């Protein structure tokens, strides 16, 4: 994570762009550079770099900012907010709850798929890759963007929450209505950052097997999101996930 390049950031002084944040859409790149210039982010980069030297950290550095690559700021219609990335081998790839096609869906995603089937009568997908959702304007964000291998929540309170708070504030500034989906208590702490006179909020328990039956199961989030999008004059999300050859 140490390699950096510099870009101009509007009227502000240029700020270093960490290698892991390369190839961001311009709308996100300009905004992110303002965060990268803040002292907290420099400390965060140093922390994660030290963690990677000491052992495995997920997702790989090049995947940490994938949520922003797949969903440009001006296309965000929905934000799904999780907790921290999957912490087992090869699972996390920068989109909350998503895994690469060849990886078995983890239990939280299995519950999401069960609710998807119950809510919209869609077939259970054959893989766990959710990039098709992200490409439709769903910012699939975790509250923390990295994790030490096999140690859930190991990168909490190291600076990522400051960054993702800023992300939520930036999305909240959009004039078009956005649907914020907050699954689990860490995500729900962001609710106070959202102007609910302009945007909509859906919240429930986290889909983890530890909490899903305390409010996620039967919450019907997918039909609710589409209803809110229709009410706002936007196209629905196509929640179906095609097989990958």
C-alpha atoms as an extended CHARMM CRD file, in Angstrom:
* protein
*
       245  EXT
         1         1  UNK       CA              0.0000000000        0.0000000000        0.0000000000  PROA      1               0.0000000000
         2         2  UNK       CA              2.9960000000        2.2830000000        0.1830000000  PROA      2               0.0000000000
         3         3  UNK       CA              3.3540000000        3.1980000000       -3.5080000000  PROA      3               0.0000000000
         4         4  UNK       CA              1.6730000000        6.4670000000       -4.3650000000  PROA      4               0.0000000000
         5         5  UNK       CA              1.1910000000        8.9270000000       -7.2300000000  PROA      5               0.0000000000
         6         6  UNK       CA              0.0660000000       12.5540000000       -7.1020000000  PROA      6               0.0000000000
         7         7  UNK       CA             -2.8470000000       14.2010000000       -8.8600000000  PROA      7               0.0000000000
         8         8  UNK       CA             -4.3630000000       17.6500000000       -8.8030000000  PROA      8               0.0000000000
         9         9  UNK       CA             -7.4790000000       17.9440000000       -6.6690000000  PROA      9               0.0000000000
        10        10  UNK       CA             -9.4020000000       20.9390000000       -7.9770000000  PROA      10              0.0000000000
        11        11  UNK       CA             -8.4920000000       24.1030000000       -6.0780000000  PROA      11              0.0000000000
        12        12  UNK       CA             -6.9760000000       22.1540000000       -3.2380000000  PROA      12              0.0000000000
        13        13  UNK       CA             -3.3040000000       21.2180000000       -3.1440000000  PROA      13              0.0000000000
        14        14  UNK       CA             -2.4210000000       17.9350000000       -4.8200000000  PROA      14              0.0000000000
        15        15  UNK       CA             -2.6920000000       14.8580000000       -2.6430000000  PROA      15              0.0000000000
        16        16  UNK       CA             -1.0530000000       11.4430000000       -2.9090000000  PROA      16              0.0000000000
        17        17  UNK       CA             -3.1630000000        8.7120000000       -4.4480000000  PROA      17              0.0000000000
        18        18  UNK       CA             -2.2850000000        5.3690000000       -2.8150000000  PROA      18              0.0000000000
        19        19  UNK       CA             -1.6160000000        2.5480000000       -5.2260000000  PROA      19              0.0000000000
        20        20  UNK       CA             -4.5860000000        0.5830000000       -3.8720000000  PROA      20              0.0000000000
        21        21  UNK       CA             -6.8670000000        3.4510000000       -4.9470000000  PROA      21              0.0000000000
        22        22  UNK       CA             -5.6160000000        3.5960000000       -8.5550000000  PROA      22              0.0000000000
        23        23  UNK       CA             -8.0960000000        3.6530000000      -11.4290000000  PROA      23              0.0000000000
        24        24  UNK       CA            -10.9770000000        5.1750000000       -9.4820000000  PROA      24              0.0000000000
        25        25  UNK       CA            -13.7200000000        6.9270000000      -11.4620000000  PROA      25              0.0000000000
        26        26  UNK       CA            -12.9060000000       10.6210000000      -11.6180000000  PROA      26              0.0000000000
        27        27  UNK       CA            -15.7860000000       11.6510000000       -9.3790000000  PROA      27              0.0000000000
        28        28  UNK       CA            -14.5200000000        9.3950000000       -6.5930000000  PROA      28              0.0000000000
        29        29  UNK       CA            -10.8350000000       10.1240000000       -7.2550000000  PROA      29              0.0000000000
        30        30  UNK       CA            -11.2660000000       13.8600000000       -6.7770000000  PROA      30              0.0000000000
        31        31  UNK       CA            -13.1730000000       13.3790000000       -3.5410000000  PROA      31              0.0000000000
        32        32  UNK       CA            -10.9200000000       10.6400000000       -2.1790000000  PROA      32              0.0000000000
        33        33  UNK       CA             -7.8100000000       12.7580000000       -2.6270000000  PROA      33              0.0000000000
        34        34  UNK       CA             -9.2010000000       15.2060000000       -0.0850000000  PROA      34              0.0000000000
        35        35  UNK       CA             -9.4800000000       12.3300000000        2.4160000000  PROA      35              0.0000000000
        36        36  UNK       CA             -6.0400000000       10.9800000000        1.5280000000  PROA      36              0.0000000000
        37        37  UNK       CA             -4.5670000000       14.3630000000        2.4930000000  PROA      37              0.0000000000
        38        38  UNK       CA             -5.9720000000       14.1060000000        6.0280000000  PROA      38              0.0000000000
        39        39  UNK       CA             -3.6170000000       12.9520000000        8.8320000000  PROA      39              0.0000000000
        40        40  UNK       CA             -5.9270000000       10.1150000000        9.8800000000  PROA      40              0.0000000000
        41        41  UNK       CA             -5.6540000000        8.5220000000        6.4380000000  PROA      41              0.0000000000
        42        42  UNK       CA             -1.8610000000        8.6190000000        6.4290000000  PROA      42              0.0000000000
        43        43  UNK       CA             -1.9130000000        6.8460000000        9.7970000000  PROA      43              0.0000000000
        44        44  UNK       CA             -4.4120000000        4.3150000000        8.4470000000  PROA      44              0.0000000000
        45        45  UNK       CA             -2.2660000000        3.5410000000        5.3810000000  PROA      45              0.0000000000
        46        46  UNK       CA              0.7760000000        3.0420000000        7.6300000000  PROA      46              0.0000000000
        47        47  UNK       CA             -1.1890000000        0.7150000000        9.9030000000  PROA      47              0.0000000000
        48        48  UNK       CA             -2.4890000000       -1.4550000000        7.0690000000  PROA      48              0.0000000000
        49        49  UNK       CA              0.9490000000       -1.5730000000        5.4310000000  PROA      49              0.0000000000
        50        50  UNK       CA              2.4670000000       -2.7980000000        8.7010000000  PROA      50              0.0000000000
        51        51  UNK       CA             -0.2930000000       -5.4000000000        9.0220000000  PROA      51              0.0000000000
        52        52  UNK       CA              0.4180000000       -6.6840000000        5.5060000000  PROA      52              0.0000000000
        53        53  UNK       CA              4.1130000000       -7.0090000000        6.3400000000  PROA      53              0.0000000000
        54        54  UNK       CA              3.2490000000       -8.9820000000        9.4700000000  PROA      54              0.0000000000
        55        55  UNK       CA              0.7900000000      -11.3970000000        7.8640000000  PROA      55              0.0000000000
        56        56  UNK       CA             -2.2010000000      -11.8070000000        5.5770000000  PROA      56              0.0000000000
        57        57  UNK       CA             -4.7210000000       -8.9890000000        5.2730000000  PROA      57              0.0000000000
        58        58  UNK       CA             -7.9400000000       -9.1850000000        3.2690000000  PROA      58              0.0000000000
        59        59  UNK       CA             -8.9560000000       -8.1420000000        0.7130000000  PROA      59              0.0000000000
        60        60  UNK       CA             -5.8210000000       -7.9040000000       -1.4430000000  PROA      60              0.0000000000
        61        61  UNK       CA             -4.5940000000       -4.3160000000       -1.7180000000  PROA      61              0.0000000000
        62        62  UNK       CA             -5.7720000000       -3.9390000000       -5.3020000000  PROA      62              0.0000000000
        63        63  UNK       CA             -9.3370000000       -4.8700000000       -4.2800000000  PROA      63              0.0000000000
        64        64  UNK       CA             -9.7780000000       -2.6340000000       -1.2300000000  PROA      64              0.0000000000
        65        65  UNK       CA            -11.5080000000        0.1670000000       -3.2080000000  PROA      65              0.0000000000
        66        66  UNK       CA            -13.4940000000       -2.0100000000       -5.6210000000  PROA      66              0.0000000000
        67        67  UNK       CA            -16.8250000000       -0.6770000000       -4.3310000000  PROA      67              0.0000000000
        68        68  UNK       CA            -15.8720000000        2.7400000000       -5.7180000000  PROA      68              0.0000000000
        69        69  UNK       CA            -14.5990000000        1.3350000000       -9.0260000000  PROA      69              0.0000000000
        70        70  UNK       CA            -17.8080000000       -0.5450000000       -9.7420000000  PROA      70              0.0000000000
        71        71  UNK       CA            -20.1590000000        2.2530000000       -8.6440000000  PROA      71              0.0000000000
        72        72  UNK       CA            -19.2160000000        5.8220000000       -9.5980000000  PROA      72              0.0000000000
        73        73  UNK       CA            -20.5040000000        8.4860000000       -7.2300000000  PROA      73              0.0000000000
        74        74  UNK       CA            -22.8660000000       10.0210000000       -9.7680000000  PROA      74              0.0000000000
        75        75  UNK       CA            -24.4850000000        6.6020000000      -10.3480000000  PROA      75              0.0000000000
        76        76  UNK       CA            -25.1320000000        5.7110000000       -6.6850000000  PROA      76              0.0000000000
        77        77  UNK       CA            -28.8430000000        4.9710000000       -6.1180000000  PROA      77              0.0000000000
        78        78  UNK       CA            -28.5410000000        2.5260000000       -3.2240000000  PROA      78              0.0000000000
        79        79  UNK       CA            -25.9590000000        2.0200000000       -0.4920000000  PROA      79              0.0000000000
        80        80  UNK       CA            -25.7320000000       -1.3990000000        1.1510000000  PROA      80              0.0000000000
        81        81  UNK       CA            -23.6020000000       -1.0820000000        4.2510000000  PROA      81              0.0000000000
        82        82  UNK       CA            -22.0660000000       -4.0570000000        6.0010000000  PROA      82              0.0000000000
        83        83  UNK       CA            -19.4230000000       -4.4240000000        8.7250000000  PROA      83              0.0000000000
        84        84  UNK       CA            -15.8780000000       -5.5690000000        7.9670000000  PROA      84              0.0000000000
        85        85  UNK       CA            -14.7110000000       -7.7830000000        5.0820000000  PROA      85              0.0000000000
        86        86  UNK       CA            -14.8220000000      -11.5690000000        5.1250000000  PROA      86              0.0000000000
        87        87  UNK       CA            -11.7250000000      -12.7330000000        6.9710000000  PROA      87              0.0000000000
        88        88  UNK       CA            -11.1400000000      -16.2120000000        5.5340000000  PROA      88              0.0000000000
        89        89  UNK       CA             -8.8670000000      -16.9940000000        2.5920000000  PROA      89              0.0000000000
        90        90  UNK       CA             -9.8020000000      -15.6880000000       -0.8550000000  PROA      90              0.0000000000
        91        91  UNK       CA            -13.2670000000      -14.4520000000        0.1660000000  PROA      91              0.0000000000
        92        92  UNK       CA            -13.1820000000      -10.6470000000        0.3470000000  PROA      92              0.0000000000
        93        93  UNK       CA            -12.7870000000       -8.6840000000       -2.8830000000  PROA      93              0.0000000000
        94        94  UNK       CA            -13.9070000000       -5.2000000000       -1.9160000000  PROA      94              0.0000000000
        95        95  UNK       CA            -17.7030000000       -5.4240000000       -2.1800000000  PROA      95              0.0000000000
        96        96  UNK       CA            -19.6520000000       -6.0350000000        1.0080000000  PROA      96              0.0000000000
        97        97  UNK       CA            -21.0690000000       -9.5750000000        1.2460000000  PROA      97              0.0000000000
        98        98  UNK       CA            -19.7120000000      -10.5330000000       -2.1970000000  PROA      98              0.0000000000
        99        99  UNK       CA            -17.1400000000      -13.2190000000       -3.0070000000  PROA      99              0.0000000000
       100       100  UNK       CA            -15.4860000000      -14.1450000000       -6.2790000000  PROA      100             0.0000000000
       101       101  UNK       CA            -17.4230000000      -16.6040000000       -8.4530000000  PROA      101             0.0000000000
       102       102  UNK       CA            -15.2570000000      -19.6020000000       -7.6200000000  PROA      102             0.0000000000
       103       103  UNK       CA            -15.6200000000      -19.1470000000       -3.8350000000  PROA      103             0.0000000000
       104       104  UNK       CA            -18.3990000000      -20.8460000000       -1.8790000000  PROA      104             0.0000000000
       105       105  UNK       CA            -20.8910000000      -18.2520000000       -0.5710000000  PROA      105             0.0000000000
       106       106  UNK       CA            -20.3060000000      -17.6240000000        3.1610000000  PROA      106             0.0000000000
       107       107  UNK       CA            -23.1780000000      -18.0390000000        5.6550000000  PROA      107             0.0000000000
       108       108  UNK       CA            -24.1790000000      -14.3470000000        5.6360000000  PROA      108             0.0000000000
       109       109  UNK       CA            -24.5200000000      -14.4040000000        1.8680000000  PROA      109             0.0000000000
       110       110  UNK       CA            -26.4290000000      -17.6840000000        2.0210000000  PROA      110             0.0000000000
       111       111  UNK       CA            -28.9740000000      -15.9250000000        4.2680000000  PROA      111             0.0000000000
       112       112  UNK       CA            -29.1190000000      -12.9720000000        1.8800000000  PROA      112             0.0000000000
       113       113  UNK       CA            -29.9040000000      -15.3610000000       -0.9510000000  PROA      113             0.0000000000
       114       114  UNK       CA            -32.5760000000      -17.1220000000        1.0980000000  PROA      114             0.0000000000
       115       115  UNK       CA            -34.2180000000      -13.7620000000        1.7800000000  PROA      115             0.0000000000
       116       116  UNK       CA            -33.8800000000      -12.8100000000       -1.8860000000  PROA      116             0.0000000000
       117       117  UNK       CA            -35.7400000000      -15.9970000000       -2.8310000000  PROA      117             0.0000000000
       118       118  UNK       CA            -38.3970000000      -15.4890000000       -0.1670000000  PROA      118             0.0000000000
       119       119  UNK       CA            -38.8970000000      -11.8180000000       -1.0250000000  PROA      119             0.0000000000
       120       120  UNK       CA            -38.8770000000      -11.8780000000       -4.8320000000  PROA      120             0.0000000000
       121       121  UNK       CA            -39.1690000000      -15.5900000000       -5.6500000000  PROA      121             0.0000000000
       122       122  UNK       CA            -35.8450000000      -15.4570000000       -7.4950000000  PROA      122             0.0000000000
       123       123  UNK       CA            -33.7310000000      -18.6050000000       -7.7810000000  PROA      123             0.0000000000
       124       124  UNK       CA            -30.8050000000      -19.0240000000       -5.4100000000  PROA      124             0.0000000000
       125       125  UNK       CA            -27.7200000000      -17.9490000000       -7.4040000000  PROA      125             0.0000000000
       126       126  UNK       CA            -25.0690000000      -20.5360000000       -8.2010000000  PROA      126             0.0000000000
       127       127  UNK       CA            -22.2090000000      -18.2830000000       -7.0740000000  PROA      127             0.0000000000
       128       128  UNK       CA            -21.5820000000      -15.4200000000       -4.6620000000  PROA      128             0.0000000000
       129       129  UNK       CA            -20.3340000000      -12.6130000000       -6.8920000000  PROA      129             0.0000000000
       130       130  UNK       CA            -22.4920000000       -9.4750000000       -6.5310000000  PROA      130             0.0000000000
       131       131  UNK       CA            -20.7970000000       -7.2530000000       -9.1020000000  PROA      131             0.0000000000
       132       132  UNK       CA            -24.0090000000       -7.1560000000      -11.1590000000  PROA      132             0.0000000000
       133       133  UNK       CA            -25.6710000000       -5.3430000000       -8.2590000000  PROA      133             0.0000000000
       134       134  UNK       CA            -22.7920000000       -2.8810000000       -7.9220000000  PROA      134             0.0000000000
       135       135  UNK       CA            -22.9270000000       -2.0790000000      -11.6410000000  PROA      135             0.0000000000
       136       136  UNK       CA            -26.5770000000       -0.9910000000      -11.2470000000  PROA      136             0.0000000000
       137       137  UNK       CA            -25.7520000000        1.8250000000       -8.8490000000  PROA      137             0.0000000000
       138       138  UNK       CA            -25.5000000000       -0.0430000000       -5.5280000000  PROA      138             0.0000000000
       139       139  UNK       CA            -22.4970000000        1.1150000000       -3.5090000000  PROA      139             0.0000000000
       140       140  UNK       CA            -21.5780000000       -2.0670000000       -1.6560000000  PROA      140             0.0000000000
       141       141  UNK       CA            -19.6060000000       -0.6850000000        1.2400000000  PROA      141             0.0000000000
       142       142  UNK       CA            -18.3360000000       -2.0190000000        4.5440000000  PROA      142             0.0000000000
       143       143  UNK       CA            -17.8130000000        0.2180000000        7.5570000000  PROA      143             0.0000000000
       144       144  UNK       CA            -14.2240000000       -1.1180000000        7.7110000000  PROA      144             0.0000000000
       145       145  UNK       CA            -12.4110000000       -1.9610000000        4.4630000000  PROA      145             0.0000000000
       146       146  UNK       CA             -9.6400000000       -4.3300000000        5.5860000000  PROA      146             0.0000000000
       147       147  UNK       CA             -9.2340000000       -7.1440000000        8.1010000000  PROA      147             0.0000000000
       148       148  UNK       CA             -6.4480000000       -9.3440000000        9.4710000000  PROA      148             0.0000000000
       149       149  UNK       CA             -6.7390000000      -12.9130000000        8.2310000000  PROA      149             0.0000000000
       150       150  UNK       CA             -9.0590000000      -15.0340000000       10.3650000000  PROA      150             0.0000000000
       151       151  UNK       CA             -9.5940000000      -12.2460000000       12.9310000000  PROA      151             0.0000000000
       152       152  UNK       CA            -12.9690000000      -10.5500000000       12.5470000000  PROA      152             0.0000000000
       153       153  UNK       CA            -13.0590000000       -6.8490000000       13.4650000000  PROA      153             0.0000000000
       154       154  UNK       CA             -9.2730000000       -6.7250000000       13.8090000000  PROA      154             0.0000000000
       155       155  UNK       CA             -9.0360000000       -3.4410000000       11.8580000000  PROA      155             0.0000000000
       156       156  UNK       CA            -11.8240000000       -1.6400000000       13.6730000000  PROA      156             0.0000000000
       157       157  UNK       CA            -11.1010000000        1.7860000000       15.1420000000  PROA      157             0.0000000000
       158       158  UNK       CA             -7.9400000000        2.2520000000       13.0830000000  PROA      158             0.0000000000
       159       159  UNK       CA             -9.3490000000        4.9650000000       10.8160000000  PROA      159             0.0000000000
       160       160  UNK       CA            -11.5990000000        3.2070000000        8.3380000000  PROA      160             0.0000000000
       161       161  UNK       CA            -14.7190000000        4.3230000000       10.2020000000  PROA      161             0.0000000000
       162       162  UNK       CA            -13.6450000000        7.9540000000        9.7710000000  PROA      162             0.0000000000
       163       163  UNK       CA            -13.2880000000        7.3570000000        6.0430000000  PROA      163             0.0000000000
       164       164  UNK       CA            -16.5980000000        5.5440000000        5.6070000000  PROA      164             0.0000000000
       165       165  UNK       CA            -18.3770000000        8.1980000000        7.6710000000  PROA      165             0.0000000000
       166       166  UNK       CA            -17.0360000000       10.6910000000        5.1410000000  PROA      166             0.0000000000
       167       167  UNK       CA            -18.2570000000        8.4870000000        2.2710000000  PROA      167             0.0000000000
       168       168  UNK       CA            -21.7680000000        8.4240000000        3.7400000000  PROA      168             0.0000000000
       169       169  UNK       CA            -21.7070000000       12.2010000000        4.1900000000  PROA      169             0.0000000000
       170       170  UNK       CA            -20.6420000000       12.6390000000        0.5690000000  PROA      170             0.0000000000
       171       171  UNK       CA            -23.4000000000       10.3710000000       -0.7580000000  PROA      171             0.0000000000
       172       172  UNK       CA            -25.8480000000       12.1690000000        1.5470000000  PROA      172             0.0000000000
       173       173  UNK       CA            -25.0180000000       15.3890000000       -0.3270000000  PROA      173             0.0000000000
       174       174  UNK       CA            -26.4740000000       14.0000000000       -3.5550000000  PROA      174             0.0000000000
       175       175  UNK       CA            -29.6190000000       15.8320000000       -4.5980000000  PROA      175             0.0000000000
       176       176  UNK       CA            -31.2270000000       12.6640000000       -5.9730000000  PROA      176             0.0000000000
       177       177  UNK       CA            -32.7930000000       10.4170000000       -3.3650000000  PROA      177             0.0000000000
       178       178  UNK       CA            -30.6560000000        7.4580000000       -2.2900000000  PROA      178             0.0000000000
       179       179  UNK       CA            -31.7720000000        4.3320000000       -0.4280000000  PROA      179             0.0000000000
       180       180  UNK       CA            -29.4090000000        3.4860000000        2.4430000000  PROA      180             0.0000000000
       181       181  UNK       CA            -29.5560000000       -0.1370000000        3.6130000000  PROA      181             0.0000000000
       182       182  UNK       CA            -28.0170000000       -0.6450000000        7.0550000000  PROA      182             0.0000000000
       183       183  UNK       CA            -27.4960000000       -4.2700000000        8.0530000000  PROA      183             0.0000000000
       184       184  UNK       CA            -26.1670000000       -4.7580000000       11.5710000000  PROA      184             0.0000000000
       185       185  UNK       CA            -25.3250000000       -2.4030000000       14.4180000000  PROA      185             0.0000000000
       186       186  UNK       CA            -22.0210000000       -1.0260000000       13.0160000000  PROA      186             0.0000000000
       187       187  UNK       CA            -23.8630000000       -0.0030000000        9.8580000000  PROA      187             0.0000000000
       188       188  UNK       CA            -26.7550000000        1.4430000000       11.8350000000  PROA      188             0.0000000000
       189       189  UNK       CA            -24.4080000000        3.8290000000       13.6520000000  PROA      189             0.0000000000
       190       190  UNK       CA            -24.2310000000        5.7220000000       10.3420000000  PROA      190             0.0000000000
       191       191  UNK       CA            -27.9330000000        6.5940000000       10.3750000000  PROA      191             0.0000000000
       192       192  UNK       CA            -27.3390000000        9.9540000000       12.0020000000  PROA      192             0.0000000000
       193       193  UNK       CA            -25.2430000000       10.9750000000        8.9730000000  PROA      193             0.0000000000
       194       194  UNK       CA            -28.2060000000       10.5960000000        6.6140000000  PROA      194             0.0000000000
       195       195  UNK       CA            -30.7470000000       13.3380000000        5.8720000000  PROA      195             0.0000000000
       196       196  UNK       CA            -33.9540000000       11.3180000000        5.9380000000  PROA      196             0.0000000000
       197       197  UNK       CA            -35.9770000000       14.2260000000        4.6180000000  PROA      197             0.0000000000
       198       198  UNK       CA            -34.2830000000       13.5820000000        1.2460000000  PROA      198             0.0000000000
       199       199  UNK       CA            -33.1060000000        9.9780000000        1.4430000000  PROA      199             0.0000000000
       200       200  UNK       CA            -34.5950000000        6.6760000000        2.6190000000  PROA      200             0.0000000000
       201       201  UNK       CA            -33.2300000000        4.2510000000        5.1950000000  PROA      201             0.0000000000
       202       202  UNK       CA            -33.8590000000        0.5220000000        5.5230000000  PROA      202             0.0000000000
       203       203  UNK       CA            -32.2840000000       -1.1750000000        8.5020000000  PROA      203             0.0000000000
       204       204  UNK       CA            -32.3890000000       -4.6220000000       10.0260000000  PROA      204             0.0000000000
       205       205  UNK       CA            -30.2520000000       -7.1550000000       11.8170000000  PROA      205             0.0000000000
       206       206  UNK       CA            -27.1190000000       -8.3670000000       10.0780000000  PROA      206             0.0000000000
       207       207  UNK       CA            -27.6270000000      -11.4320000000        7.8330000000  PROA      207             0.0000000000
       208       208  UNK       CA            -25.0330000000      -13.4010000000        9.8040000000  PROA      208             0.0000000000
       209       209  UNK       CA            -26.3800000000      -16.6770000000       11.2380000000  PROA      209             0.0000000000
       210       210  UNK       CA            -25.7260000000      -15.1670000000       14.6760000000  PROA      210             0.0000000000
       211       211  UNK       CA            -28.2990000000      -12.4260000000       14.1640000000  PROA      211             0.0000000000
       212       212  UNK       CA            -30.3410000000      -13.0580000000       11.0060000000  PROA      212             0.0000000000
       213       213  UNK       CA            -33.3550000000      -14.4530000000       12.8650000000  PROA      213             0.0000000000
       214       214  UNK       CA            -33.4850000000      -11.3470000000       15.0410000000  PROA      214             0.0000000000
       215       215  UNK       CA            -34.7730000000       -9.1680000000       12.2410000000  PROA      215             0.0000000000
       216       216  UNK       CA            -33.1310000000       -9.8960000000        8.9080000000  PROA      216             0.0000000000
       217       217  UNK       CA            -35.1980000000      -12.9320000000        7.9680000000  PROA      217             0.0000000000
       218       218  UNK       CA            -38.5620000000      -11.8470000000        6.4870000000  PROA      218             0.0000000000
       219       219  UNK       CA            -37.4900000000       -8.1790000000        6.3550000000  PROA      219             0.0000000000
       220       220  UNK       CA            -38.0510000000       -8.1270000000        2.5500000000  PROA      220             0.0000000000
       221       221  UNK       CA            -35.3350000000       -5.5650000000        1.8040000000  PROA      221             0.0000000000
       222       222  UNK       CA            -35.1660000000       -6.1540000000       -1.9370000000  PROA      222             0.0000000000
       223       223  UNK       CA            -38.7980000000       -5.4220000000       -2.7280000000  PROA      223             0.0000000000
       224       224  UNK       CA            -38.6660000000       -2.4940000000       -0.3030000000  PROA      224             0.0000000000
       225       225  UNK       CA            -35.6680000000       -0.9910000000       -2.1080000000  PROA      225             0.0000000000
       226       226  UNK       CA            -37.3950000000       -1.3030000000       -5.4640000000  PROA      226             0.0000000000
       227       227  UNK       CA            -40.5700000000        0.2610000000       -4.1110000000  PROA      227             0.0000000000
       228       228  UNK       CA            -38.6140000000        3.2380000000       -2.8060000000  PROA      228             0.0000000000
       229       229  UNK       CA            -36.7790000000        3.5940000000       -6.1190000000  PROA      229             0.0000000000
       230       230  UNK       CA            -40.0750000000        3.5310000000       -8.0310000000  PROA      230             0.0000000000
       231       231  UNK       CA            -41.5410000000        6.1380000000       -5.6930000000  PROA      231             0.0000000000
       232       232  UNK       CA            -38.5440000000        8.3470000000       -6.4280000000  PROA      232             0.0000000000
       233       233  UNK       CA            -38.9270000000        7.9610000000      -10.1630000000  PROA      233             0.0000000000
       234       234  UNK       CA            -35.9450000000        5.6340000000      -10.6290000000  PROA      234             0.0000000000
       235       235  UNK       CA            -35.6020000000        2.2610000000      -12.3320000000  PROA      235             0.0000000000
       236       236  UNK       CA            -35.7860000000       -0.8150000000      -10.1180000000  PROA      236             0.0000000000
       237       237  UNK       CA            -32.7670000000       -2.9760000000       -9.3850000000  PROA      237             0.0000000000
       238       238  UNK       CA            -32.6420000000       -6.2620000000      -11.2560000000  PROA      238             0.0000000000
       239       239  UNK       CA            -31.7180000000       -8.4850000000       -8.3200000000  PROA      239             0.0000000000
       240       240  UNK       CA            -31.3730000000      -11.6570000000      -10.3750000000  PROA      240             0.0000000000
       241       241  UNK       CA            -27.8320000000      -13.0070000000      -10.6500000000  PROA      241             0.0000000000
       242       242  UNK       CA            -26.9100000000      -14.8860000000      -13.7830000000  PROA      242             0.0000000000
       243       243  UNK       CA            -24.8050000000      -18.0030000000      -13.8350000000  PROA      243             0.0000000000
       244       244  UNK       CA            -21.1850000000      -17.4770000000      -14.8260000000  PROA      244             0.0000000000
       245       245  UNK       CA            -19.9030000000      -19.8450000000      -17.5030000000  PROA      245             0.0000000000
